[in-house]
Amino acid sequence: MKVDELPVDERLKAVLKERGIEELYPPQAEALKSGALEGRNLVLAIPTASGKTLVSEIVMVNKLIQEGGKAVYLVPLKALAEEKYREFKEWEKLGLKVAATTGDYDSTDDWLGRYDIIVATAEKFDSLLRHGARWINDVKLVVADEVHLIGSYDRGATLEMILTHMLGRAQILALSATVGNAEELAEWLDASLVVSDWRPVQLRRGVFHLGTLIWEDGKVESYPENWYSLVVDAVKRGKGALVFVNTRRSAEKEALALSKLVSSHLTKPEKRALESLASQLEDNPTSEKLKRALRGGVAFHHAGLSRVERTLIEDAFREGLIKVITATPTLSAGVNLPSFRVIIRDTKRYAGFGWTDIPVLEIQQMMGRAGRPRYDKYGEAIIVARTDEPGKLMERYIRGKPEKLFSMLANEQAFRSQVLALITNFGIRSFPELVRFLERTFYAHQRKDLSSLEYKAKEVVYFLIENEFIDLDLEDRFIPLPFGKRTSQLYIDPLTAKKFKDAFPAIERNPNPFGIFQLIASTPDMATLTARRREMEDYLDLAYELEDKLYASIPYYEDSRFQGFLGQVKTAKVLLDWINEVPEARIYETYSIDPGDLYRLLELADWLMYSLIELYKLFEPKEEILNYLRDLHLRLRHGVREELLELVRLPNIGRKRARALYNAGFRSVEAIANAKPAELLAVEGIGAKILDGIYRHLGIEKRVTEEKPKRKGTLEDFLR
Ligand code: ADP
C-alpha cells in the first residue's frame, strides 16, 4: 500500500513522505486496515524492526489531529523513552506537543496536561494513574510497546494492570514481538490481531559448531574452528557483527579478545577516530577496558556502562566506526541497533539455582537484530553450539515456536502493591468489588479460574489490614488509611513501607546513616548487592563493629537471611562511602561494581530515602529527626559530607565543585556572595556559566567575564 492511499489526514502523509516513506510494509498495511484507524484495538505481533512504531505513529497522530485528546506511548526502559521522544518530536510540525516522563513516582505531573503525545515508562504511568492526574481523562489512545513483557516476572504485572485500567477507556495498540499466544492477548483486549513473519531485510539463520556452519536451508560452510572467525569474516567483508553473551564479564572478555583480531583490519584514519572516541571516556576500571577494546574497533555493551558511554558506543556502531559489539541480552530488547551479522554465543544463562535455557522469544529477538535495512540485502543470525548439540539448537531456536505469554499478576510483590493501589487509589470498596476488577485481567482471561488468585488477594488484604494500610468498617467495606494511600502513591512495596514504619522508633533513638542505609537495603524495592564468598567475613566483621548503629539484629550463620544480610551491609557501606566523598573510581574498584550499578543504586536509594521521610511525616514526626533525615537525603543525593550541604543547595553545584569551592576557602553561601568573580572563576570546575547561575539564584548582580581557559599542553605552557 502506498502512503498516498492511506485514509488519513493529508498533513500526516506529507510528513511521512518527507521522511522518505512512500510505501507501507505489508504487515503495516494490514494493521492499518484492521480497524485501528477507526478506533478499534489492535495487537500487532511482528518481528523487531519491521515497522511497529510507524503504525502506532500513524494511528496516534491521525487520531489526535481528528479528535484531539492525548496519546500515551508506554515503553519498558528509560533509554527507550528518550529514543521515542526524539523520534516523535517530528510531529510537532503538525502542532502536536510531545513530552517524555520517566522518573519521580510521587507526582501528578500536571505540566503533562499541556502535551498531546506522552512517552512514559510503564511504572511511571502506573504511578500517574495512582495519583489520579486529571489529564488522564483526556487519554484517548494507549500504545503498549513490547507488550510481550506482560510475561516478565518482575515487570509484567504493572503492564497488565495499566491495560486493565485503560481497557474500555481508551483505544489500545499493543505492539509485540512474535509470541506463542498472540490470539489470547487479542481476545483479552477485544482487539484485531495482525501476526506476520515478514521482515524488511531477509534473514538467514544457522548454527555454528567447531568450524562448521549449517544454515537452515541445509547449506554448509567451513570456517576455522573458533567462532571468532565468524566475526573476523564479517569485518573483512566490510560489515559489522553483534555478539550476544550471557554475562557482563563475558562481554568484556570477548570484546578484548576480538579487539586484537579485528584491529589489523582497521585503516589508519579509523584507528585515529577510535583513539579520539576512547579519549572521550572517563577514567574508571570499566572504561579502561572499554578503551582498550575500542582501539581495536570493538566495544562491549551492558547495563554496567553509564548512559553516556552506551550512547557513544551505539552511535559509533551505527556509523560503522565500531565494527563489533559484544553485548548482554539487554541490548536485544529495545535499542534499535541492527547489524549485518548477529552471533549468539550463549543459549543458557545462570538463573538463581542453576543454568537454564534462554527462552526462544529472547533468542529470536536477538536474531531479529540481523540485517540493516537499506544497507544489507539480507542479515545473518548464527547460534554457536557450545553446550548443546547443533541439531537441538536448530530445532529449538530456529525451527521452533516462541513461548506463550503467561500473566505474572500473581507474583507476590507486584500483586501486594497492586491490590493496595486498587483499594486506596482506585476506589475499590469491598472484596467482591476487588474480585470483579480482577475478573477483567489477563490472568482471569487466561486461567478462567480465579480461585487461587482470590485466595492470594485475601491474604494480601489481611496483611494490609493487620499493618494499618487499610481498615474495614462494620459492613466489611474497605477504608483506605493515610499510611496505605501514601505508600501506594510513593510507589513502593507495602512490605518496604512496613519495614520503615517498624523502624521509626529505633531511628528516633539513634539516627545514623549506616542504620538507615542497611534498612533501605533490606527492603524488597532496593537492588541490593550480593556479598561474594571472599567478602563475607569482612562484612560480618563490619556489622559487628557497627552493631550498635543497626536497627536490625545480625542473623546467625545458619539463618536463611544471613547471606542477604551481608549483601545489605555491603550496600550500606557503598552508600556510606558515597556520602563520605570517596571518589567514584575507588568505589567501583573496592566493590567490583560498574558505573551503571552505582548509578542505579543511588537512584533507588534516593527514592527510598524520600519515601522514608514522607512516611515518617505521617507518624507524629519530631522536627529534629525530620531535619536529620532531610540532610541525610541531600547528602545521599549529592554524595557529600555534611560540611558541603550548604554549597550543594546552589544550582549546578555537585560533589566535585562543592568540594573544590570549600577547599579553596569558600565554605558558605555568604563567602561566595562576598568573593570577587575572578576569585571564584579560579576554582576548578567553576566557569562563567556556572557562576552566572549562582549569582542569579542568589539575586546578586555581578558581571562575570570568562577568564581564558588554561590549556594544558599548548606551546605556551611548554615554554613556561
Ligand atoms: P519496530 O518498532 O518494529 O522495531 P521501527 O518502527 O523502529 O520497527 O522501524 C524500524 C526502521 O524501519 C525505522 O528506521 C523506520 O523508520 C523504518 N521504517 C518503518 N516503516 C517503513 C516503511 N514503510 N518504509 C521505509 N522504512 C520504514
PDB file of N, CA and C in Angstrom, residues 8 136 184 455 533 539 575 691:
ATOM      1  N   VAL A   8      -5.885   8.797   5.735  1.00  0.00           N
ATOM      2  CA  VAL A   8      -5.559   9.639   6.905  1.00  0.00           C
ATOM      3  C   VAL A   8      -5.353  11.078   6.457  1.00  0.00           C
ATOM      4  N   ILE A 136      -5.416  12.546  32.730  1.00  0.00           N
ATOM      5  CA  ILE A 136      -5.550  11.150  32.275  1.00  0.00           C
ATOM      6  C   ILE A 136      -6.922  10.891  31.656  1.00  0.00           C
ATOM      7  N   GLU A 184      -4.597 -15.054  22.214  1.00  0.00           N
ATOM      8  CA  GLU A 184      -5.151 -14.950  23.555  1.00  0.00           C
ATOM      9  C   GLU A 184      -5.119 -13.492  24.041  1.00  0.00           C
ATOM     10  N   TYR A 455      -7.700 -16.319  46.561  1.00  0.00           N
ATOM     11  CA  TYR A 455      -7.106 -16.738  47.824  1.00  0.00           C
ATOM     12  C   TYR A 455      -5.915 -15.835  48.171  1.00  0.00           C
ATOM     13  N   ARG A 533      31.680 -14.598  48.232  1.00  0.00           N
ATOM     14  CA  ARG A 533      32.142 -15.511  49.281  1.00  0.00           C
ATOM     15  C   ARG A 533      33.358 -14.954  50.034  1.00  0.00           C
ATOM     16  N   TYR A 539      32.394  -8.269  55.767  1.00  0.00           N
ATOM     17  CA  TYR A 539      31.147  -7.561  56.045  1.00  0.00           C
ATOM     18  C   TYR A 539      30.539  -7.999  57.377  1.00  0.00           C
ATOM     19  N   LEU A 575      26.965   3.080  50.099  1.00  0.00           N
ATOM     20  CA  LEU A 575      26.273   4.359  50.257  1.00  0.00           C
ATOM     21  C   LEU A 575      27.013   5.260  51.253  1.00  0.00           C
ATOM     22  N   LEU A 691      28.859  30.281  37.369  1.00  0.00           N
ATOM     23  CA  LEU A 691      28.877  31.402  38.300  1.00  0.00           C
ATOM     24  C   LEU A 691      27.685  32.327  38.058  1.00  0.00           C
TER      25      LEU A 691
END
